[in-house]
Short mmCIF file of C-alpha atoms and ligand atoms in Angstrom, two decimals:
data_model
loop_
_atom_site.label_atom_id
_atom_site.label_comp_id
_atom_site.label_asym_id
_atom_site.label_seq_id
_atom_site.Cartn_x
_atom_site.Cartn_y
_atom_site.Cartn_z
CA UNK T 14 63.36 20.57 33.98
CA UNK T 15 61.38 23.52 33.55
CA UNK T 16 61.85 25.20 30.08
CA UNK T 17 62.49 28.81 29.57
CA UNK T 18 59.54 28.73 27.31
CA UNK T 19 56.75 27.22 29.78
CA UNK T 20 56.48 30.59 31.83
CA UNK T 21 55.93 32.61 28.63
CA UNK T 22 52.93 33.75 26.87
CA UNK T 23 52.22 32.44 23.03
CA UNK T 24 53.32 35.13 21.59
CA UNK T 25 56.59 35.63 22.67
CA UNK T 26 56.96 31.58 22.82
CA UNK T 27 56.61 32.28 18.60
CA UNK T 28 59.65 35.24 18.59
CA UNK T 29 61.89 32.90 20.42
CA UNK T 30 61.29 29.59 19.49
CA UNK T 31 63.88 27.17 18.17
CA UNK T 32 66.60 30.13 18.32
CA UNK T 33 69.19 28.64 19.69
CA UNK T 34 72.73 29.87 19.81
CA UNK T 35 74.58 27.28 18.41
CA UNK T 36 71.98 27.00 15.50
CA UNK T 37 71.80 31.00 14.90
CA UNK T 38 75.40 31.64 15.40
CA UNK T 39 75.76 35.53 16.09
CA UNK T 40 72.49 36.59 13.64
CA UNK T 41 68.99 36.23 14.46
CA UNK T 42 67.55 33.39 12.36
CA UNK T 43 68.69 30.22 11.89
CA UNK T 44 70.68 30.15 8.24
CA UNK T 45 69.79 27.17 5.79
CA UNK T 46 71.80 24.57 5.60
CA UNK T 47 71.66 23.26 2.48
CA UNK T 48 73.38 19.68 3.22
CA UNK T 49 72.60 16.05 2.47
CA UNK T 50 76.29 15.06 3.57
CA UNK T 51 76.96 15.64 7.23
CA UNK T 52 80.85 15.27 7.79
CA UNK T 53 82.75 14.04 10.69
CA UNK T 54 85.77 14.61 12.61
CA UNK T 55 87.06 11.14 12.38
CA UNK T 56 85.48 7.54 12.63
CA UNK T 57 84.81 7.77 16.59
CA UNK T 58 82.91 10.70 15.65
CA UNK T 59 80.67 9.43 13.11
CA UNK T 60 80.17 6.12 15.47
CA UNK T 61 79.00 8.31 18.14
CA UNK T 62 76.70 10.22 15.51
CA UNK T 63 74.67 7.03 14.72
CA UNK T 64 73.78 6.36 17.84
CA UNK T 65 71.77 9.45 18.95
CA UNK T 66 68.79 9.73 16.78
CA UNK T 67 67.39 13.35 17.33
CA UNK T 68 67.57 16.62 16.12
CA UNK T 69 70.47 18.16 17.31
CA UNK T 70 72.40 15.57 16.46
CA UNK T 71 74.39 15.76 12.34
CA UNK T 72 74.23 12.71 10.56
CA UNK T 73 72.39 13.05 7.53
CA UNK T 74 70.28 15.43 5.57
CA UNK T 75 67.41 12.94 5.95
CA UNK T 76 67.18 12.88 9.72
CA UNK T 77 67.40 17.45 9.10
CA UNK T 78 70.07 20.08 10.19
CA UNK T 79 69.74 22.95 12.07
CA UNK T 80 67.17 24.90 10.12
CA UNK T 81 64.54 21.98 10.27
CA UNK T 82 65.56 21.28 13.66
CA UNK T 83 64.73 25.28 14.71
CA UNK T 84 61.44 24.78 13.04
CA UNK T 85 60.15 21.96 14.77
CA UNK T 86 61.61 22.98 17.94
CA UNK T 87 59.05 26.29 17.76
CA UNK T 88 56.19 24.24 17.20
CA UNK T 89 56.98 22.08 20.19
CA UNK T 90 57.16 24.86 22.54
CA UNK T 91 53.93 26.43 20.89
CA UNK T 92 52.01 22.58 22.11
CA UNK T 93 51.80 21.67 25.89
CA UNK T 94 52.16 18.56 26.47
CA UNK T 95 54.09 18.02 23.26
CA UNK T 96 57.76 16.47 23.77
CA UNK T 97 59.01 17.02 19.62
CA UNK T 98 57.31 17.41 16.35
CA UNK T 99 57.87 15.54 12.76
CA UNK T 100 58.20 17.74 9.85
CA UNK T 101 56.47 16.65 6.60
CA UNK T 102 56.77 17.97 2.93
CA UNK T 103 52.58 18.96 3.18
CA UNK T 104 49.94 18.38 5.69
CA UNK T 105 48.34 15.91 3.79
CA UNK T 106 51.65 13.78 4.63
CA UNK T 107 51.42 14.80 7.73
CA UNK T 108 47.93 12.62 8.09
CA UNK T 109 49.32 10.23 5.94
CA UNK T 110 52.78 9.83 7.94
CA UNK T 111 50.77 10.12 11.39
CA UNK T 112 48.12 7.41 10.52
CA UNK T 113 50.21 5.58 8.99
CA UNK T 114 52.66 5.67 12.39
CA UNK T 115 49.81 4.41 14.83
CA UNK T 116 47.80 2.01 13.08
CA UNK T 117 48.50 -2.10 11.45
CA UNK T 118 46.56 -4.14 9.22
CA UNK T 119 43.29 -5.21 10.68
CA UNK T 120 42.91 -2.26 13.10
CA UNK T 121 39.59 0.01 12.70
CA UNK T 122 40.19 4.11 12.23
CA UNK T 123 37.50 6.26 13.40
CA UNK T 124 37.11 9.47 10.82
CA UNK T 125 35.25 12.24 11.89
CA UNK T 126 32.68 12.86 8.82
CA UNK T 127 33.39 16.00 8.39
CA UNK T 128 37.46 15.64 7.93
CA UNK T 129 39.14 17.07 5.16
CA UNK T 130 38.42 15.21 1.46
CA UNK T 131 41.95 14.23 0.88
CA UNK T 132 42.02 12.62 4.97
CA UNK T 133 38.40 10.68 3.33
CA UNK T 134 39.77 9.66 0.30
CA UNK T 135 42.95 8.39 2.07
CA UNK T 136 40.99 6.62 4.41
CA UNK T 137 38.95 4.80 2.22
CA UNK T 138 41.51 4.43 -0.53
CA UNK T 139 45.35 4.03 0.86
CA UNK T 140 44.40 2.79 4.25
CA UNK T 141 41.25 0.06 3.23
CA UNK T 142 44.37 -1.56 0.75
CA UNK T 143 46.45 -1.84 3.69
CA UNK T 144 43.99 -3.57 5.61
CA UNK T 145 42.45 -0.69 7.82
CA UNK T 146 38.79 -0.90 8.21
CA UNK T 147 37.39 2.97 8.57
CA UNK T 148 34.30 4.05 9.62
CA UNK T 149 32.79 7.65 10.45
CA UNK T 150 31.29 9.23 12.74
CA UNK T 151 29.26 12.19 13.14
CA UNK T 152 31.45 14.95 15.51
CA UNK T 153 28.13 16.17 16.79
CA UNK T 154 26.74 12.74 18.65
CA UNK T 155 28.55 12.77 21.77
CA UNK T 156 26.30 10.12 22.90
CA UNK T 157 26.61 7.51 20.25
CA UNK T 158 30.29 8.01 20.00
CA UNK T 159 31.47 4.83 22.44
CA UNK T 160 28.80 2.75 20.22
CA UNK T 161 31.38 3.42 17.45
CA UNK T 162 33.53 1.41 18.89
CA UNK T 163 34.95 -2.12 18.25
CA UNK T 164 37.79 -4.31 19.94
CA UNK T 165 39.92 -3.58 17.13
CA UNK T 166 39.21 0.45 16.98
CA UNK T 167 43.07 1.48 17.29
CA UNK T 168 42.61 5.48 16.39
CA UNK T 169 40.01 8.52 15.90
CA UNK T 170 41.09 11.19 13.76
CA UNK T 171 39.46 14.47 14.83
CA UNK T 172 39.02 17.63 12.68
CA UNK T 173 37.58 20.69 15.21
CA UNK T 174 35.99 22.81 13.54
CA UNK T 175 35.02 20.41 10.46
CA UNK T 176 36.30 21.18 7.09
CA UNK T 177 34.08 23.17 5.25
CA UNK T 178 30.70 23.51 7.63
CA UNK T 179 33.15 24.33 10.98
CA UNK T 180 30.95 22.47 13.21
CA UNK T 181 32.76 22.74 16.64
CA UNK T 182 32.68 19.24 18.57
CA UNK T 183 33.61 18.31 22.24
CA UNK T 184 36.35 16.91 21.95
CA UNK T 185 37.40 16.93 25.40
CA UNK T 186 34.64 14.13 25.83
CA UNK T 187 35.37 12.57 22.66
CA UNK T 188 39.00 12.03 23.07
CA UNK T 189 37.92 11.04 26.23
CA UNK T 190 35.89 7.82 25.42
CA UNK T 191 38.91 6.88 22.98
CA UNK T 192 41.60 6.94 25.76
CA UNK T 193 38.54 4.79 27.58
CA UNK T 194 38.73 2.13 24.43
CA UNK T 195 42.48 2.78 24.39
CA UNK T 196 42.21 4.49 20.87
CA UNK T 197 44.86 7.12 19.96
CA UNK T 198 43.39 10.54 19.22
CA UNK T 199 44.70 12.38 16.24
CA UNK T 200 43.98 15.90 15.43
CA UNK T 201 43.85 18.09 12.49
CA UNK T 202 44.50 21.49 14.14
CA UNK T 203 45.26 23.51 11.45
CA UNK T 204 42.24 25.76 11.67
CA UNK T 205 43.03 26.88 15.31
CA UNK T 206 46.93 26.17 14.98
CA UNK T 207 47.97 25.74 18.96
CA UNK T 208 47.27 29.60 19.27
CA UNK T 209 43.61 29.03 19.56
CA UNK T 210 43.43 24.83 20.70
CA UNK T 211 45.62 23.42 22.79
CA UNK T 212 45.33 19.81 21.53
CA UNK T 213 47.50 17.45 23.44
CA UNK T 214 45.83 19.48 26.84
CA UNK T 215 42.09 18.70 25.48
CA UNK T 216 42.71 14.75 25.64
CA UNK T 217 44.27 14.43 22.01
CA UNK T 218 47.52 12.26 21.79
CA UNK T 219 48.92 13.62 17.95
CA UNK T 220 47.97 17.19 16.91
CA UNK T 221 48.75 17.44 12.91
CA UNK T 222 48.58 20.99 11.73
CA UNK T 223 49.02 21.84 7.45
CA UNK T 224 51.81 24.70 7.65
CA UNK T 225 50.86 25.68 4.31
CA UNK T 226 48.13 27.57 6.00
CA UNK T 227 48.89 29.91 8.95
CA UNK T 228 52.75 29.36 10.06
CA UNK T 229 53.95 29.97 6.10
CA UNK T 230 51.15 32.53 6.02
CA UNK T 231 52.19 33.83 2.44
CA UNK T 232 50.97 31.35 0.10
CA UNK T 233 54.32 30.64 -0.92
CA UNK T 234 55.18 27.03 0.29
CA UNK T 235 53.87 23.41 1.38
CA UNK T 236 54.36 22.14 5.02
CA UNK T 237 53.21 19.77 7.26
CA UNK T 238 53.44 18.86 11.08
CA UNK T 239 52.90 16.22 13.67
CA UNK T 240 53.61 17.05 17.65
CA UNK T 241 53.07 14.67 20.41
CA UNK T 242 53.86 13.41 24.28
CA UNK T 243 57.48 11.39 24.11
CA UNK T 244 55.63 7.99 23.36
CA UNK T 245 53.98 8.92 19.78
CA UNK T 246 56.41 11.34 19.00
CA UNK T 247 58.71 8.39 18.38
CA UNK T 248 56.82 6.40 16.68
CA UNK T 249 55.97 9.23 14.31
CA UNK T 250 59.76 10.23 14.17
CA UNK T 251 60.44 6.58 13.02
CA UNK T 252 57.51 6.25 10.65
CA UNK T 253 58.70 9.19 9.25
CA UNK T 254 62.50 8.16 8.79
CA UNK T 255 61.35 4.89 7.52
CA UNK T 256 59.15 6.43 4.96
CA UNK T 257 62.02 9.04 3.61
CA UNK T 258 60.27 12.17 5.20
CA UNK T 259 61.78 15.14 4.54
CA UNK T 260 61.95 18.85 4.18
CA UNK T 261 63.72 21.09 2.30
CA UNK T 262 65.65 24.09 4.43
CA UNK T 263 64.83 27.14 2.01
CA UNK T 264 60.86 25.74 2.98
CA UNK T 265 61.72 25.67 6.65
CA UNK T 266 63.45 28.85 6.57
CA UNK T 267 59.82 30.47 4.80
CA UNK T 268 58.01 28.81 7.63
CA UNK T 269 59.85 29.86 10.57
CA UNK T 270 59.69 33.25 9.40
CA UNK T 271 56.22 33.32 8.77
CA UNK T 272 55.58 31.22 12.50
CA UNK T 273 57.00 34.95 14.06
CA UNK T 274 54.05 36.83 12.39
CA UNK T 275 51.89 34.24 12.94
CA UNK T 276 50.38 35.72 16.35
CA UNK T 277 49.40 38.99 14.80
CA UNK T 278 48.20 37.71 11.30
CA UNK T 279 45.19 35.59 13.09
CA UNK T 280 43.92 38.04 15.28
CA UNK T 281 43.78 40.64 12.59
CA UNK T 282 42.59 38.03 10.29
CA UNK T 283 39.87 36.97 13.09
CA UNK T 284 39.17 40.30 13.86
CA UNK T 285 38.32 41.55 10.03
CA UNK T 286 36.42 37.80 9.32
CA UNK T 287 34.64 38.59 12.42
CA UNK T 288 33.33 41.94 11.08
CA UNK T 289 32.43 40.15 8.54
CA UNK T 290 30.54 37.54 9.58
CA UNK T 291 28.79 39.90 11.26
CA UNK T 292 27.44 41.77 8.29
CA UNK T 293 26.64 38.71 6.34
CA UNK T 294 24.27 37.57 9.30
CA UNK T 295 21.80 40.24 8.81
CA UNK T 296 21.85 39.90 4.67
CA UNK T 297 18.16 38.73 3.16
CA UNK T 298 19.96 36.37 0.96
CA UNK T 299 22.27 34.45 3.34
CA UNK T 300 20.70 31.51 4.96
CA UNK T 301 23.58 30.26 7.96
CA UNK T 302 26.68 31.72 8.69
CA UNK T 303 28.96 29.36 9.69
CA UNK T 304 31.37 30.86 12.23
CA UNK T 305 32.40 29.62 15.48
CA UNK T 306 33.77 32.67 16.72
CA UNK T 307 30.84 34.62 15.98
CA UNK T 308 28.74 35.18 18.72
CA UNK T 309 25.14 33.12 18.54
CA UNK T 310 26.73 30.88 15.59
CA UNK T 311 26.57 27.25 15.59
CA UNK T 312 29.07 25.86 18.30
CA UNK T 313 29.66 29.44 19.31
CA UNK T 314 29.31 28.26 23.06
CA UNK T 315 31.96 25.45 22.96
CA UNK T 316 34.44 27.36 21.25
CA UNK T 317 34.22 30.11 23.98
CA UNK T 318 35.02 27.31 26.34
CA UNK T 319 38.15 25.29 24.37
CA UNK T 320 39.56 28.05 22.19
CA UNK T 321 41.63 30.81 22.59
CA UNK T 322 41.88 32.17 19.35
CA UNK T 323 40.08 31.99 15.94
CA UNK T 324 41.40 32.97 12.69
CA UNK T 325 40.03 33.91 8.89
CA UNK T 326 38.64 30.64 7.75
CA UNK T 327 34.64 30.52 8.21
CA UNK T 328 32.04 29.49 5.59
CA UNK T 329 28.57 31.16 4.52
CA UNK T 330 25.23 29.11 3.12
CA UNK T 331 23.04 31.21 0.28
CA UNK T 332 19.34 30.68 0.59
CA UNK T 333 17.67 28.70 -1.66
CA UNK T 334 20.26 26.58 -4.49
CA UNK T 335 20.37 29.13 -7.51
CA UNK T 336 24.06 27.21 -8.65
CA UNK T 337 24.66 30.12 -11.25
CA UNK T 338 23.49 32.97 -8.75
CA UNK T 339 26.54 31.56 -6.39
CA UNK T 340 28.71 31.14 -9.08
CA UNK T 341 28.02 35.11 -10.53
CA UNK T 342 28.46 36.37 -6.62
CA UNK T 343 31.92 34.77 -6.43
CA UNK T 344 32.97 35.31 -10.36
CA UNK T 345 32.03 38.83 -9.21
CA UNK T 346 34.85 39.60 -6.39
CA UNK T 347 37.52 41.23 -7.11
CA UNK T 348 39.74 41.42 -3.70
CA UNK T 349 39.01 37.58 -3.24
CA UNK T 350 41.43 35.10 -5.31
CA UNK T 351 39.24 31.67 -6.62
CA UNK T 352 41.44 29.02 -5.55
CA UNK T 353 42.49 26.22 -2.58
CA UNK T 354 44.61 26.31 0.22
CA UNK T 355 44.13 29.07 2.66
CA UNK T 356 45.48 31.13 5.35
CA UNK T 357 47.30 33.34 3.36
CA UNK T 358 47.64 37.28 3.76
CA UNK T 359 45.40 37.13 0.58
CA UNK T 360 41.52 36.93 1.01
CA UNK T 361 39.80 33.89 -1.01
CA UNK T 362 36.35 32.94 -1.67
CA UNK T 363 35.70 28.92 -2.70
CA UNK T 364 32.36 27.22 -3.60
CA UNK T 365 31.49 23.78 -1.46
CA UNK T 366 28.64 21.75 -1.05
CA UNK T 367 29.60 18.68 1.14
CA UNK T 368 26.75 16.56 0.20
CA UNK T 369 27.82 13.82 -1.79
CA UNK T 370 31.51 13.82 0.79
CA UNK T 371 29.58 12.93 3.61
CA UNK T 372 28.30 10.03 4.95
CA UNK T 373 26.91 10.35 8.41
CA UNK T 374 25.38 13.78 8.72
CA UNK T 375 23.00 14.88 6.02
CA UNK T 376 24.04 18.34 4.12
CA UNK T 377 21.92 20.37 4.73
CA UNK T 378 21.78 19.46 8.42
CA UNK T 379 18.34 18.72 10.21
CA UNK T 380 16.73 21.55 10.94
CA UNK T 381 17.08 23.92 7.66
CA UNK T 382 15.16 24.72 4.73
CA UNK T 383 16.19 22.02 2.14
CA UNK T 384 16.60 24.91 -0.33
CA UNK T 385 19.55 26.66 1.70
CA UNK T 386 22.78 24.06 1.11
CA UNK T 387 25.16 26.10 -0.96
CA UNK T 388 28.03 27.43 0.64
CA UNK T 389 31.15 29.75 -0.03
CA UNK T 390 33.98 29.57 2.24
CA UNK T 391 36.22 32.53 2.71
CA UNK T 392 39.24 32.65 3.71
CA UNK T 393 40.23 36.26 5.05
CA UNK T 394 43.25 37.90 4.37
CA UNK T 395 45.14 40.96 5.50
CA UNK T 396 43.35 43.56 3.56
CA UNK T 397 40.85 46.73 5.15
CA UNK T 398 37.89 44.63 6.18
CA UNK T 399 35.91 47.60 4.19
CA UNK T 400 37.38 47.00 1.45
CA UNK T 401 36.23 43.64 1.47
CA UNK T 402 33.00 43.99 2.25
CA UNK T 403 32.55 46.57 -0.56
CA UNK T 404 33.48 43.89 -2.65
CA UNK T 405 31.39 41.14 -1.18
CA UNK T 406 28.48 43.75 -1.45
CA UNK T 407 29.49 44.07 -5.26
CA UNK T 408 28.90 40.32 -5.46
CA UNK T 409 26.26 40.25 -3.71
CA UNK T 410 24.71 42.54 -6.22
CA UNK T 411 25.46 40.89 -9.46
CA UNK T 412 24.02 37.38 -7.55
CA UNK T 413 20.60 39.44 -7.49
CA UNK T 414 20.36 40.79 -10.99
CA UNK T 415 20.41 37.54 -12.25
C1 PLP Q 26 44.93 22.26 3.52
C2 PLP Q 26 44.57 21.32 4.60
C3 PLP Q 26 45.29 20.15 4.80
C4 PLP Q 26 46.37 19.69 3.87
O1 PLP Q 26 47.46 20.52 3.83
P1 PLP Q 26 48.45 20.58 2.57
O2 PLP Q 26 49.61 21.27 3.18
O3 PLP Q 26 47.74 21.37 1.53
O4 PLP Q 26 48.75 19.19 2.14
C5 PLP Q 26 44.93 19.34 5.85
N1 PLP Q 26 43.91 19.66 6.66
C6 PLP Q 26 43.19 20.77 6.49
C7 PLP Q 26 42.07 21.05 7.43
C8 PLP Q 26 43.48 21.63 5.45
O5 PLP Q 26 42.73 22.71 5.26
#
């Protein structure tokens, strides 16, 4: 059957998603159903409810009610390829609840080195106790990808761009040589959200996306998601159950009301970081600009060909490693909140340098001036982009006069 949704464009796919009838009733959004008790007509009816494990369905506040169910419902139709997505109380359970869904004591997990911390630290903490061996890899070596491999390699988890130094990969040929090894490919695609990467249609089997970020948009709550093909979607529904996974209606009621805006807050978000970017490339004191959507950037050229979108999330590198210049640039900003998480409507500015995370790709990369490794990632909001470059400029000044 061909749905509704498959002949529409993204943006309208994100006004009408998950608004059914019978879960709006005569208003326009979904209302919150606060319930952990589902009740039944009679016994047949609450026989017949147990047997039908999907959303949809009343049983129990655990397996979700209509609000939760409109939610995930959006995200599916937002993910070709994707038959249902798992809601999860952040994104890091959303890693947790997907890994945890696909792999078995004595399998291998492939990390990509430049995933998230907390994905790292899970890997090498939670996962090694249970018995799963993981390894990275650097995103960048097509070509000594497949010699990553071992018989008992039973997943890749894929960040594109990478946390914190946005290096764009391929990971149409990546995910590729996993579904050659039979490894599942998991993504973290909360940078690009499905507006800007189609995962599931670029080879990946499990696309993972923190909601915190873009779809609640406001700062204001903590989400996660998984959405796969009918197979994995399964497994991830009963990994979740098993595990106790659940999310509160008042958050999916914030979430699907910040997933309508969602269309327009990247592409003004892109459109300002781009300006941005832009007029940090040509500063004296700013070594790399780290920006995939910025023309002549690092992995510029691949994310022409597998994106569609962008939004405010890109990083900067200072020349030379003056620790308390960086620190008086950002200390500086006024417009720009110090903190974590991002994607908000709010702009924020955050201090990284990724060399003692990584393990398999040196920080600062081949190539640069050993003196040029200390970054400030930005997350751009929803304010005048001249507004915030006045006050990067401000910054910028106090950094020089020391
Ligand atoms: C923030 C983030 C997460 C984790 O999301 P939470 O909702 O904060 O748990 C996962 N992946 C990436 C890339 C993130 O930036």
């Amino acid at each position: 059957m061909t749905k509704k949704s498959d002949t529409h464009g993204s943006n309208t796919r994100l006004v009408t998603g998950g608004r059914r009838r019978e879960w709006t009733g005569p208003v326009v959004n979904p209302p919150v159903w606060r319930a952990s008790t589902h009740l039944y007509e009679d016994i047949a009816a609450k026989d017949e409810g147990g047997k039908h494990n999907e959303d949809g369905r009343f049983f129990y506040g655990r397996r979700g009610a209509p609000t939760q169910w409109a939610l995930a419902e959006a995200l599916t139709e937002l993910e070709p390829g994707a038959h249902g997505t798992v809601l999860y109380p952040s994104g890091v359970a959303a890693i947790a609840g997907a890994l945890l869904a696909v792999l078995k004591p004595g399998d291998v997990l492939l990390v990509t080195d430049n995933a998230y911390e907390p994905s790292r630290v899970m890997a090498n903490g939670l996962l090694k106790r249970m018995g799963v061996d993981c390894r990275f890899f650097d995103p960048l070596d097509v070509d000594g990808f497949a010699d990553r491999f071992c018989d008992k390699t039973k997943a890749v988890l894929f960040e594109n761009p990478g946390s914190l130094t946005m290096e764009v990969c391929d990971i149409p040929a990546l995910a590729a040589i996993a579904r050659e090894r039979s490894a599942v490919s998991l993504i973290d695609n909360t940078w690009a959200s499905p507006l800007g990467f189609h995962a599931l249609d670029h080879g990946c089997d499990i696309a993972i996306m923190s909601l915190t970020k873009h779809v609640g948009g406001h700062s204001d709550l903590m989400m996660g998601s998984a959405s796969a093909g009918e197979r994995w979607y399964r497994r991830l529904r009963q990994t979740a159950q098993a595990l106790g996974q659940v999310v509160s209606p008042d958050d999916a009621a914030l979430a699907a009301r910040g997933l309508r805006t969602m269309g327009l807050r990247l592409e003004r978000s892109t459109a300002t970081a781009l300006e941005i970017a832009r007029w940090l490339e040509h500063r004296e004191d700013v070594a790399h600009v780290l920006c995939p959507f910025l023309p002549g950037a690092p992995g510029y050229e691949l994310w022409q060909r597998d994106f569609s979108g962008g939004c405010g999330l890109f990083s900067f590198v200072l020349k030379g490693s003056d620790e308390a210049a960086r620190t008086r640039l950002i200390d500086t900003l006024d417009l720009f909140g110090i903190g974590f998480s991002w994607g908000g409507f709010e702009s924020l500015a955050l201090p990284f340098d990724p060399a003692s995370i990584r393990s398999e790709t040196p920080w600062p990369p081949e190539g640069w001036q050993s003196g040029d490794r200390l970054g400030i990632r930005l997350s751009i909001g929803l304010e005048d982009a001249s507004d915030l470059i006045a006050d990067l400029a401000r910054g910028f000044a106090a950094m020089e006069q020391g």
